[in-house]
Coordinates of C-alpha atoms and ligand atoms in Angstrom, one line a residue:
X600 CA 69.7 129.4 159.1
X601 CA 69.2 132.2 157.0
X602 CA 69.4 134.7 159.3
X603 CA 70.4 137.8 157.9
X604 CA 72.9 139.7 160.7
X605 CA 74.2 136.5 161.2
X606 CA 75.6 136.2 158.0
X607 CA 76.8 139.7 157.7
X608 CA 79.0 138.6 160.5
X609 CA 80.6 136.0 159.1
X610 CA 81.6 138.0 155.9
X611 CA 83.2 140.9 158.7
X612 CA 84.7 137.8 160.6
X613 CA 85.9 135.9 157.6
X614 CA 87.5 139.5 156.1
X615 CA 89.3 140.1 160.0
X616 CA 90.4 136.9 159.9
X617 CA 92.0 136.8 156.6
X618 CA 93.2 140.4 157.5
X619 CA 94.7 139.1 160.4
X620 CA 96.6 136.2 158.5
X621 CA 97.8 138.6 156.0
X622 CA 99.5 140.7 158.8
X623 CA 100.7 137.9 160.2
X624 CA 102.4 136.8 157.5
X625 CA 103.6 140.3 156.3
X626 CA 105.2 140.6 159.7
X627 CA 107.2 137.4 159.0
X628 CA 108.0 138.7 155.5
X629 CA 107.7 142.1 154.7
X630 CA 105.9 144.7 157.4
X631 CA 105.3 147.5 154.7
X632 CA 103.1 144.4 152.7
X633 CA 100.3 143.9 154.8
X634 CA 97.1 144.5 153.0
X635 CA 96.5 147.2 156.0
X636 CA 98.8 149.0 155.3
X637 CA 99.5 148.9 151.9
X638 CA 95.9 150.5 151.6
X639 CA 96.7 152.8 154.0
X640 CA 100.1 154.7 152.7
X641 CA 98.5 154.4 149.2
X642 CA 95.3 156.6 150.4
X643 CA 97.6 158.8 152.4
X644 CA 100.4 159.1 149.2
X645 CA 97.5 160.5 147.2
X646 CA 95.8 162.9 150.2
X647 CA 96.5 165.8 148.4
X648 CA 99.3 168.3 150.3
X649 CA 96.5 170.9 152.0
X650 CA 94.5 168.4 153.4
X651 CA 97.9 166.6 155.0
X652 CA 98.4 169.9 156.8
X653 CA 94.3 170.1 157.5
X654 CA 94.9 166.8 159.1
X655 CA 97.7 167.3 161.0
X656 CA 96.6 170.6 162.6
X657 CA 93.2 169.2 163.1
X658 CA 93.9 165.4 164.8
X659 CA 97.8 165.9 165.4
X660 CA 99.3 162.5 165.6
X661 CA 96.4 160.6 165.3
X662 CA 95.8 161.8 161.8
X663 CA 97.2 158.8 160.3
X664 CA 95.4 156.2 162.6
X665 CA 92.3 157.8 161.9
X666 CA 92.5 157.5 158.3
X667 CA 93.7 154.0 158.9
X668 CA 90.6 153.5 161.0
X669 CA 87.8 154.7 158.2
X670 CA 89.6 152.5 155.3
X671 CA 89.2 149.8 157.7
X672 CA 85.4 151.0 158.5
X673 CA 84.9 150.9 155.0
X674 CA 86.3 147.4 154.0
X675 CA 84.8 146.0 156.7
X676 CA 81.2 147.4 155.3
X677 CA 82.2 146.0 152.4
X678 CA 82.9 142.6 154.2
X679 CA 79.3 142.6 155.4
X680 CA 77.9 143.1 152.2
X681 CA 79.9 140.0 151.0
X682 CA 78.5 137.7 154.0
X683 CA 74.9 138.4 152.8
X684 CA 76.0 137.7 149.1
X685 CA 77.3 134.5 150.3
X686 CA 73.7 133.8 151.8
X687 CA 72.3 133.6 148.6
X688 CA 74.9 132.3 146.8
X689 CA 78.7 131.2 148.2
X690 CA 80.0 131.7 145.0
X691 CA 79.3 135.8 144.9
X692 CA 80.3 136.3 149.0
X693 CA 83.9 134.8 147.7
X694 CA 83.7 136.6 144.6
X695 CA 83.5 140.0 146.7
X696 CA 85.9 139.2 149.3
X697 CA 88.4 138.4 145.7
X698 CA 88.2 141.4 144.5
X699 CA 88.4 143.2 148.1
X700 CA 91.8 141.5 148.5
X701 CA 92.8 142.5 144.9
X702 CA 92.3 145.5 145.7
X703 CA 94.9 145.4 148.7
X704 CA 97.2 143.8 146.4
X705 CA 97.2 145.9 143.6
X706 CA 98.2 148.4 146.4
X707 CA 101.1 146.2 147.9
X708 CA 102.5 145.6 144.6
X709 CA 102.4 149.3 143.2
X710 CA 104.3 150.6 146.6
X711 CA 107.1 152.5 145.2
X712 CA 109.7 149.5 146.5
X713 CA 107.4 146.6 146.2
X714 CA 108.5 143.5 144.4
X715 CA 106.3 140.1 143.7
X716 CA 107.0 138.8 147.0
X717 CA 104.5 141.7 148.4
X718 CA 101.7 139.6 146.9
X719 CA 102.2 136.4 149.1
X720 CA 100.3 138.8 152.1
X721 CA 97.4 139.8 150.2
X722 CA 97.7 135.8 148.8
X723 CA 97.4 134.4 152.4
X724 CA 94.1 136.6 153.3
X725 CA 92.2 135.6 150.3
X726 CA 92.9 131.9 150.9
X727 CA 91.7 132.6 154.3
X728 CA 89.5 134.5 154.2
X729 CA 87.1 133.0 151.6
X730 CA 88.0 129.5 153.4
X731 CA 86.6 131.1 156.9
X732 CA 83.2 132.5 154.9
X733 CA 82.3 128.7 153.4
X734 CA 83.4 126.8 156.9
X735 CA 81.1 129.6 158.5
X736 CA 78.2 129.4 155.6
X737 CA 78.9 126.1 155.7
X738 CA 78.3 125.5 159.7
X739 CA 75.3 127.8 159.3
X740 CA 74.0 125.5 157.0
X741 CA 73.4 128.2 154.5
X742 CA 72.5 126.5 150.9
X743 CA 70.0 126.6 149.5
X744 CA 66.9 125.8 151.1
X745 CA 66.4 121.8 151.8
X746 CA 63.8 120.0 150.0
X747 CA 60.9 119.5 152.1
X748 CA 60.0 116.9 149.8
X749 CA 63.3 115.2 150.8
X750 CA 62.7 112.2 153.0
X751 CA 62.1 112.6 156.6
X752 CA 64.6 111.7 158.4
X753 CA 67.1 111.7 156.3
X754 CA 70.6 112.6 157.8
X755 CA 71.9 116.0 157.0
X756 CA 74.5 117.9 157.6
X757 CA 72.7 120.5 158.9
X758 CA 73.3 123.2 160.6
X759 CA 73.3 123.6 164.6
X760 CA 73.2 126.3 166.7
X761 CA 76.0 124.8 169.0
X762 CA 78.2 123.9 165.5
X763 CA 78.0 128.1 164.2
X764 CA 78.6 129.1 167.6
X765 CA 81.9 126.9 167.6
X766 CA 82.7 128.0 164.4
X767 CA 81.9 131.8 164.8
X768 CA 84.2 131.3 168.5
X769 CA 86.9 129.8 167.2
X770 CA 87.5 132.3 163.7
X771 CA 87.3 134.9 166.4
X772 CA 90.0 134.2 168.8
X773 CA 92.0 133.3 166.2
X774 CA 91.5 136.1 164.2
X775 CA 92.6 138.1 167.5
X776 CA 95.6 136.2 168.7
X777 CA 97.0 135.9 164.9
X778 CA 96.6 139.8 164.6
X779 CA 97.8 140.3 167.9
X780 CA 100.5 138.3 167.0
X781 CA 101.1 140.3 163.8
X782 CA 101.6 143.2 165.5
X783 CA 103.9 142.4 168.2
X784 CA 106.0 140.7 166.1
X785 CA 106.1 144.1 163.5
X786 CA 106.9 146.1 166.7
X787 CA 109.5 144.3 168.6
X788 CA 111.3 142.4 166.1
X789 CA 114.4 144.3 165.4
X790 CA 113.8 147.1 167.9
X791 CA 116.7 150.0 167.5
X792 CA 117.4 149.2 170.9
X793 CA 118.1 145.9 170.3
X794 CA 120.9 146.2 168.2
X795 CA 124.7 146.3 168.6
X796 CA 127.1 149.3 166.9
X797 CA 129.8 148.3 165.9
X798 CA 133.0 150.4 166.7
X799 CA 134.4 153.6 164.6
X800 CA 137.5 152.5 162.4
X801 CA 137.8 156.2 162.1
X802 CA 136.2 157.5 165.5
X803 CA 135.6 161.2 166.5
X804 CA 138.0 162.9 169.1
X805 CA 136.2 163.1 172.7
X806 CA 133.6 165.4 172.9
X807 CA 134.0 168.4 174.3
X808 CA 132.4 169.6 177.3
X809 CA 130.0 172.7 176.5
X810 CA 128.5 175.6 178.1
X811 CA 125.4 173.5 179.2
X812 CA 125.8 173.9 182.8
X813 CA 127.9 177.5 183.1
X814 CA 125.0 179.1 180.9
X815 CA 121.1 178.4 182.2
X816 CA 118.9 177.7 179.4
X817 CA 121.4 177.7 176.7
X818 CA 120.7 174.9 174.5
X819 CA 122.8 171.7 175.3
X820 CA 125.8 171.2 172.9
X821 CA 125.2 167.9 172.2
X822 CA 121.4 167.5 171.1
X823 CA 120.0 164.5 172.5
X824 CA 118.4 161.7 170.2
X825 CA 115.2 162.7 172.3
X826 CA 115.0 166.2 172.0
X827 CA 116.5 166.3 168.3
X828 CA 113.9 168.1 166.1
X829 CA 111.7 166.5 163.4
X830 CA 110.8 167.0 160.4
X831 CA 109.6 164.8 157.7
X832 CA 106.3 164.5 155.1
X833 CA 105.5 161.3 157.5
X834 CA 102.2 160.7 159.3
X835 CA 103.4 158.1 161.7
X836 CA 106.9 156.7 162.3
X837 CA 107.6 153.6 159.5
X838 CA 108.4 150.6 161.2
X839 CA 111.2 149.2 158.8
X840 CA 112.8 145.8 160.3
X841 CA 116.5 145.0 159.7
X842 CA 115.7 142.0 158.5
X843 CA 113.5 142.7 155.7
X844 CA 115.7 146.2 155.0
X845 CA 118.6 146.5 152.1
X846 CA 120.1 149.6 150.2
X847 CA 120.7 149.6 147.1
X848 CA 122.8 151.5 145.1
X849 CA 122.2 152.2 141.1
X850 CA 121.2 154.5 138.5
X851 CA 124.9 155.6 136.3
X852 CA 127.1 152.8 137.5
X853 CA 129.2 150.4 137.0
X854 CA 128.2 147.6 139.6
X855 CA 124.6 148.1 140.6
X856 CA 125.0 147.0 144.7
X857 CA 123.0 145.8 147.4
X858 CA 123.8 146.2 151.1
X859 CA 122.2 144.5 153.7
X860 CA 121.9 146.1 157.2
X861 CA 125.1 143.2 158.8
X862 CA 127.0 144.1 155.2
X863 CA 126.9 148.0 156.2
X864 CA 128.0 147.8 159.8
X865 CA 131.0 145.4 158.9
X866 CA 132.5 148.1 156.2
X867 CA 134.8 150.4 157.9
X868 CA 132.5 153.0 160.1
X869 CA 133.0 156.9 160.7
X870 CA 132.1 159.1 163.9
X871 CA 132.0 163.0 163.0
X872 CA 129.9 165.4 165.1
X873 CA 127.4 167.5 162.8
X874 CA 125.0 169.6 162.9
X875 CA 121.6 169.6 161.0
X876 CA 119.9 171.9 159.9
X877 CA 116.0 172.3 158.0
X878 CA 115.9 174.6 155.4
X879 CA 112.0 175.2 157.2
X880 CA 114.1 176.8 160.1
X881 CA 113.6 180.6 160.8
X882 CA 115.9 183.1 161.8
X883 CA 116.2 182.0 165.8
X884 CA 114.1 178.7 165.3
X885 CA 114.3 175.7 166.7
X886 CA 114.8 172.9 163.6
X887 CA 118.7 172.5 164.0
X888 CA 120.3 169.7 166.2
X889 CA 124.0 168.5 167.0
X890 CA 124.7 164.8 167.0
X891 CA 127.3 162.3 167.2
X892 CA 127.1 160.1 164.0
X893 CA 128.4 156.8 163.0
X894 CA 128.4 155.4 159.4
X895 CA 129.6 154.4 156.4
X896 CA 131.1 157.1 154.3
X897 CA 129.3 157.9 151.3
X898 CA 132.3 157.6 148.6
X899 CA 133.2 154.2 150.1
X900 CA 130.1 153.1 148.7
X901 CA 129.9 154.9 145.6
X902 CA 133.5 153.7 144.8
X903 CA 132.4 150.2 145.1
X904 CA 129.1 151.0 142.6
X905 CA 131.7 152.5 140.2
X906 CA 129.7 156.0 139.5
X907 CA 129.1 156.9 135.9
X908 CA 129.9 160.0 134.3
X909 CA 126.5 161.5 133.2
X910 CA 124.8 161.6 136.8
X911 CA 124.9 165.0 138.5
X912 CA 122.4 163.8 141.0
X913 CA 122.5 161.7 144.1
X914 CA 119.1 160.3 144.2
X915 CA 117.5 158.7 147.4
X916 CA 114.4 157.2 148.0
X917 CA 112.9 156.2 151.6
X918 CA 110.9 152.5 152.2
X919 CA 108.6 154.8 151.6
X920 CA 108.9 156.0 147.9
X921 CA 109.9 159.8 149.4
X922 CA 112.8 161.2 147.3
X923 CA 115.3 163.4 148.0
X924 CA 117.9 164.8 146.0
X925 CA 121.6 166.2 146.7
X926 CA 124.5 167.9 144.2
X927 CA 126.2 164.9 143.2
X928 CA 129.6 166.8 143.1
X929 CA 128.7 168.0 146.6
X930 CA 127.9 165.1 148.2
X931 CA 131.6 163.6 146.7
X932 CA 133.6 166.9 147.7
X933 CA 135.7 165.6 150.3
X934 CA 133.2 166.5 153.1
X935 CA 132.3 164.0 156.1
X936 CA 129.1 162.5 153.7
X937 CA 127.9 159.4 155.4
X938 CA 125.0 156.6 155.6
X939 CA 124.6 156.8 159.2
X940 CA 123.4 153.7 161.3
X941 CA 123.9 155.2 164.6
X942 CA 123.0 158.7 166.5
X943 CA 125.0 159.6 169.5
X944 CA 126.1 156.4 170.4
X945 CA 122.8 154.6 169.8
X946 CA 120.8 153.2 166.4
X947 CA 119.0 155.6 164.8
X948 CA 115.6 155.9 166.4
X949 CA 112.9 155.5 164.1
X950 CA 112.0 158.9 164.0
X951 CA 115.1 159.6 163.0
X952 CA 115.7 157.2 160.3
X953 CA 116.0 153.3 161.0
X954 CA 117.9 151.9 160.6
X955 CA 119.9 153.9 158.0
X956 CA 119.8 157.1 156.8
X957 CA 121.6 159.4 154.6
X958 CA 124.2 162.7 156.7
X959 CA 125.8 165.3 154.8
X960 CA 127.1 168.3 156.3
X961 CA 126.7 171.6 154.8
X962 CA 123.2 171.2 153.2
X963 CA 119.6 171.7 154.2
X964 CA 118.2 168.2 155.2
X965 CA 115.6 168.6 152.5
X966 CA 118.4 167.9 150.0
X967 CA 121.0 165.5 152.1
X968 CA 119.7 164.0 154.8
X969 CA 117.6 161.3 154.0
X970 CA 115.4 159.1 156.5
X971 CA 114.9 155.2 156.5
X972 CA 117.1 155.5 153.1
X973 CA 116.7 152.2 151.4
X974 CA 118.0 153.4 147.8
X975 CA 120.9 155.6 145.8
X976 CA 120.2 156.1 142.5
X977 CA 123.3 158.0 140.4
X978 CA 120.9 160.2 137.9
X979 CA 120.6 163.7 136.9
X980 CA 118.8 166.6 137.8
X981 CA 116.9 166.6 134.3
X982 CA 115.6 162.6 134.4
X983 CA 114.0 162.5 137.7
X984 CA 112.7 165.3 140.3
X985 CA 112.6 164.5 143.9
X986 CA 109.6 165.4 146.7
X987 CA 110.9 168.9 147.2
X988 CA 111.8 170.0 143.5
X989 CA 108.7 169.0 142.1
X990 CA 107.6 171.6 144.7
X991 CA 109.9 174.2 143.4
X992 CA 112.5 174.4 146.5
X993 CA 116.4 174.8 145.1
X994 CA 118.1 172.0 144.3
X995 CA 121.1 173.4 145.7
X996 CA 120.8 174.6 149.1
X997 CA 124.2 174.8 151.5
X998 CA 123.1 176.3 155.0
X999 CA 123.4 179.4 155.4
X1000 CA 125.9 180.7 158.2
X1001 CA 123.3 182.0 161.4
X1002 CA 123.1 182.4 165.0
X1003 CA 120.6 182.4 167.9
X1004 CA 119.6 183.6 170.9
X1005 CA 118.3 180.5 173.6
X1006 CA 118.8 183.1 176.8
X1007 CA 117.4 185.0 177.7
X1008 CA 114.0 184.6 175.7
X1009 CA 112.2 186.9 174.0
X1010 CA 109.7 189.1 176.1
X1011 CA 111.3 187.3 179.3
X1012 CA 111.4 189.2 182.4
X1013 CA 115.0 189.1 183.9
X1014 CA 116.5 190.6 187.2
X1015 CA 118.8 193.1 187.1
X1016 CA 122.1 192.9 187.5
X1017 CA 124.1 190.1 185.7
X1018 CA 122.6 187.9 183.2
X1019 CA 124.2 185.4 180.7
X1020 CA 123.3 186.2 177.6
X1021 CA 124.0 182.8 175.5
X1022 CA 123.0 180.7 172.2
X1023 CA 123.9 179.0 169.3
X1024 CA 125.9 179.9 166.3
X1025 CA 127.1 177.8 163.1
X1026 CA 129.0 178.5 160.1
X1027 CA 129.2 174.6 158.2
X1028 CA 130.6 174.4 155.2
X1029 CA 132.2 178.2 155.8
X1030 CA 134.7 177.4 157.9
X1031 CA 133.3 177.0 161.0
X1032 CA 132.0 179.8 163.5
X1033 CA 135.1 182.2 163.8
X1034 CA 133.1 185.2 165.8
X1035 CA 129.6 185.5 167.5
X1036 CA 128.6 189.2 168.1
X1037 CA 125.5 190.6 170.8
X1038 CA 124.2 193.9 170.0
X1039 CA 122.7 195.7 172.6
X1040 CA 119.7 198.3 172.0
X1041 CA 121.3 198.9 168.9
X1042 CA 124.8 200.1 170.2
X1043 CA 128.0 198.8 168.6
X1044 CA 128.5 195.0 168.5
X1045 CA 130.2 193.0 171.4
X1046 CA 132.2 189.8 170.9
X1047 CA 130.8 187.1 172.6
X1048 CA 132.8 184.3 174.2
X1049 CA 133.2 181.2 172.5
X1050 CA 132.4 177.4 173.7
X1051 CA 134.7 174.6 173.0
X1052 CA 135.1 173.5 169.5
X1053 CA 133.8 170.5 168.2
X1054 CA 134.6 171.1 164.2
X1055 CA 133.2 173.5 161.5
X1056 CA 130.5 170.9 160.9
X1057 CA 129.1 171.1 164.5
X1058 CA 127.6 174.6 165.9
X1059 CA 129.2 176.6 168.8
X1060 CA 127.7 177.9 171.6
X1061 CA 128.3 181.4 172.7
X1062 CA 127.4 183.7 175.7
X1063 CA 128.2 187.2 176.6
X1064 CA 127.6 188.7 180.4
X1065 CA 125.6 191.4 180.5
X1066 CA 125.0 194.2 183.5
X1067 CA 121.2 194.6 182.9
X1068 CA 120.1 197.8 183.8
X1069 CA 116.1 197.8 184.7
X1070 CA 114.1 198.8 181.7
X1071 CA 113.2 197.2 178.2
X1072 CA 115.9 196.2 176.0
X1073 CA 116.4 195.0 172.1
X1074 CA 119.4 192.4 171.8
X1075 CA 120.6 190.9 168.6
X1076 CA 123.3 188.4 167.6
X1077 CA 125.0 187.9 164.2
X1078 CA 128.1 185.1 163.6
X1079 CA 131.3 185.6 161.3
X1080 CA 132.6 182.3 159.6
X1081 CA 136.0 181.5 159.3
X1082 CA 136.3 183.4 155.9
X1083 CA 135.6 186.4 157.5
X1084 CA 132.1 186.5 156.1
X1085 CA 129.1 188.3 158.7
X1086 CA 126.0 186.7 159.1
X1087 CA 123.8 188.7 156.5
X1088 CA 121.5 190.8 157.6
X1089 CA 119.3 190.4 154.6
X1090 CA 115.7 188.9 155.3
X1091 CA 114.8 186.3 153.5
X1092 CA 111.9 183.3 154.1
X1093 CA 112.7 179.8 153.8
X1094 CA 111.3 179.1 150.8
X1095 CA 113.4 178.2 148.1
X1096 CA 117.2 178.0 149.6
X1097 CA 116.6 178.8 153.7
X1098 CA 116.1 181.9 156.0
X1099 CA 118.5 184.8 156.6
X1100 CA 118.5 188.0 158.3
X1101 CA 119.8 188.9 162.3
X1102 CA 117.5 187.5 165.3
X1103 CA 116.6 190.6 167.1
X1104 CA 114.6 190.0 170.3
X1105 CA 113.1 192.0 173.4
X1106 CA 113.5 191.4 177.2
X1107 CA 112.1 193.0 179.8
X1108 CA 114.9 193.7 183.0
X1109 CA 113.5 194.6 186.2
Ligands
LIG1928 N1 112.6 159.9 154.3 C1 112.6 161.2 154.6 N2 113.8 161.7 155.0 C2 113.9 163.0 155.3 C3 112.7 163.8 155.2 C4 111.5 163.3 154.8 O1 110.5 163.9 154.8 N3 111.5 161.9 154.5 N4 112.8 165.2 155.6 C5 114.2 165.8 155.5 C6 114.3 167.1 156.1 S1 113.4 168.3 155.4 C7 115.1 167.3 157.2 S2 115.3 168.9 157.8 C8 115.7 166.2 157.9 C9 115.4 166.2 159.4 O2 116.0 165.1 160.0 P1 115.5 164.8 161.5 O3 114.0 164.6 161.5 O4 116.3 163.6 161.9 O5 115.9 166.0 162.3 O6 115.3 164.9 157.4 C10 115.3 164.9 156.0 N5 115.1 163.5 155.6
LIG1929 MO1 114.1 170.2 156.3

């Protein structure tokens, strides 16, 4: 049978097959090796910056699987091609589908925490995938033409239409159920739901109860791990399974260590309440959360590594190869620094850093508060660059004491009469929020009341009442920290070290 569309199936059905092994088993082994994906992040890792943005304006969260989906396209053109070389020769089909799969493991290996092991995915589609394209050749009957001078009636092997059927059939479903399989297994083993905190040795005191329900649309004091804000250089969410998952600590010390997931949550565990903050975040914006957080404390760790004198730098790097960078001497200060495994009483979700990450309070995330952390490397500032300092942002970046407005918003129409003016105010690293103060069309600054207190690492809510009188009016809020320093009134833009200057908003009363 030398039927041409014929055989460019079997190349695309010997590739989804082999594809679909090589899932399979990266699923089993390690998720972030399967030839898919290992194509995939590489392409993405080198998508230059302005077109990450263009993509996420332009397909929102479906960048990624669309750019999953055309590599795919592609291979499987590719696949195709090798099915027809196969007609005219087995020996060049396989020789395609080889170097397709080479391909794919050159890009498992060279993934920024790959080891050797990352091959035995890409090994297991080969093998199965040129094995499918000769049984499927093979069923077809496609070598070379028979003799017609051959004997008639001798027996052959040949081909039948019933045996390439069978054969075609039977790749198929079990290319489906062993990538179906594949996938499941990548999404529910180890589901953050699934797994078990373990107790604070050091726990935080109860948590207060805020202002949430005395002032309407304030924001809630406790962020939930829902509603926390985002922000990473991530397409899609990486699924990192505990199993496969370690940290590792390194770089300028004495012991190089490696923890896995069980190791971490049997070491003694702290709770603290703190607040995030992104250094993106403008003057009254929206990208700061408060969250309960339980981990192991940073020094605990880097006491057992032994650090080094030369490093200045605390060095992480995500499953992903993303690096981020904190102040050595900051991170060791005496502050709550922690690995954190779980997020208001839960494990991290995955958008928030499963199933460890990196919480330090007092400095932008950009420079702390790294995601699905998976390395600690003790280095300096002058041997390696992270993410954001190869894109000039400061190295050194505490947060910067500020304050918001949540209600009333701006250009709202309220009644007359009295209104709750309320918000959010924080001060880490300074002490804590000692004052919030509401100006009113520009008249002399009011103290605002308080909410509870849940430690200078955690914001404070505030609210002052307010007779509105109809008419428009201009309202402003500014914090004092415990030092006795007011919020500056300065403008600045985030880039390089984080926003400043006084929210000033207008509301309509009538
Ligand atoms: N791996 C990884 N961690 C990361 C980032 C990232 O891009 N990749 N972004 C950082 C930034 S800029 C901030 S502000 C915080 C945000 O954490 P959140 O998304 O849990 O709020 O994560 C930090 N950790
Ligand atoms: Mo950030």
């Amino acid at each position: 049978m030398r039927n041409r569309p014929l055989h460019a199936l079997f190349g695309v059905l010997a590739t989804l097959l082999g594809v679909a092994v090589g899932h399979l088993v990266a699923s089993l082994l390690i998720p972030s090796s399967s030839p898919v994906l290992a194509v995939g992040s590489t392409v993405i890792d080198h998508t230059p910056h302005q077109l990450k943005d263009w993509a996420i304006r332009s397909f929102g969260n479906s960048d990624k699987a669309i750019l999953v989906d055309s590599v795919l396209g592609g291979v499987l053109v590719l696949a195709a091609i090798a099915g027809l070389l196969a007609l005219r020769r087995f020996a060049y089909g396989a020789a395609l589908l080889v170097i397709l799969v080479a391909v794919a493991a050159g890009a498992a290996v060279t993934r920024p925490t790959a080891g050797f092991q990352d091959l035995v995915p890409s090994i297991a589609t080969g093998i199965a995938g040129v094995a499918a394209l000769w049984w499927l050749t093979r069923a077809a009957g496609s070598r070379p033409e028979p003799d017609p001078a051959s004997e008639p009636g001798a027996t052959t092997v040949g081909p039948t239409r019933r045996g390439v059927l069978v054969a075609v059939g039977a790749l198929g479903v079990a290319a489906t159920v062993m990538g179906g399989a594949g996938r499941s297994i990548s999404k529910y083993r180890t589901r953050p739901e699934d797994v078990t905190l373990p107790a604070a040795a050091d726990p935080a005191p109860p948590f207060p109860v805020g202002l949430d329900d005395k002032v309407p649309g304030i924001s809630p004091f406790r962020s939930s791990n829902e509603d926390f804000y985002r922000v990473d250089t991530r397409l899609d969410v990486p699924i990192v399974s505990i199993e496969g998952w370690t940290l590792t600590i390194d770089g300028d010390v004495e012991r190089e260590l490696t923890f896995t997931f069980d190791e971490l949550a049997a070491m003694p565990l702290i709770e603290r309440d703190i607040t995030l903050t992104c250094v993106s975040n403008s003057v009254g914006g929206k990208y700061v959360g408060g969250a309960r957080w339980l981990g192991v404390r940073l020094t605990d760790l880097l006491d057992l590594a032994g650090v080094g004198d030369q490093a200045d730098q605390m060095f992480a790097t995500d499953v992903d190869g993303m690096t981020i960078g904190t102040p050595l001497e900051l991170a060791t200060d005496g502050r709550d620094a922690m690995i954190a495994i779980g997020m208001n009483g839960e494990a991290l979700p995955r958008a928030h850093g499963f199933p460890a990450r990196v919480v330090i309070p007092g400095l932008y995330g950009f420079i702390s508060a790294t995601k699905w952390v998976t390395r600690i490397t003790l280095t300096t500032y002058e041997k390696d660059r992270s993410y954001w300092t190869q894109r000039r942002w400061a190295t050194d970046a505490p947060i910067k004491l500020s304050s918001r407005i949540d209600t009333p918003r701006a250009f709202e129409t309220v009644k007359a009469g009295q209104v709750l003016i309320g918000g959010m105010a924080w001060a880490q690293d300074l002490g804590g929020v000692a004052r919030v103060e509401v100006r009113i069309d520009g008249g002399a600054w009011q103290e605002a009341r308080l909410g509870p207190d849940a430690g200078n690492d955690y914001w404070r809510q505030w609210y002052l009442p307010w007779y509105a009188q109809p008419g428009d009016h201009a309202l402003a809020v500014r914090a004092v920290n415990g030092g006795g320093e007011v919020q500056s009134a300065v403008r600045a833009l985030p880039f390089p070290e984080g926003s400043s200057g006084i929210q000033d908003l207008q509301v309509t009363v009538a």
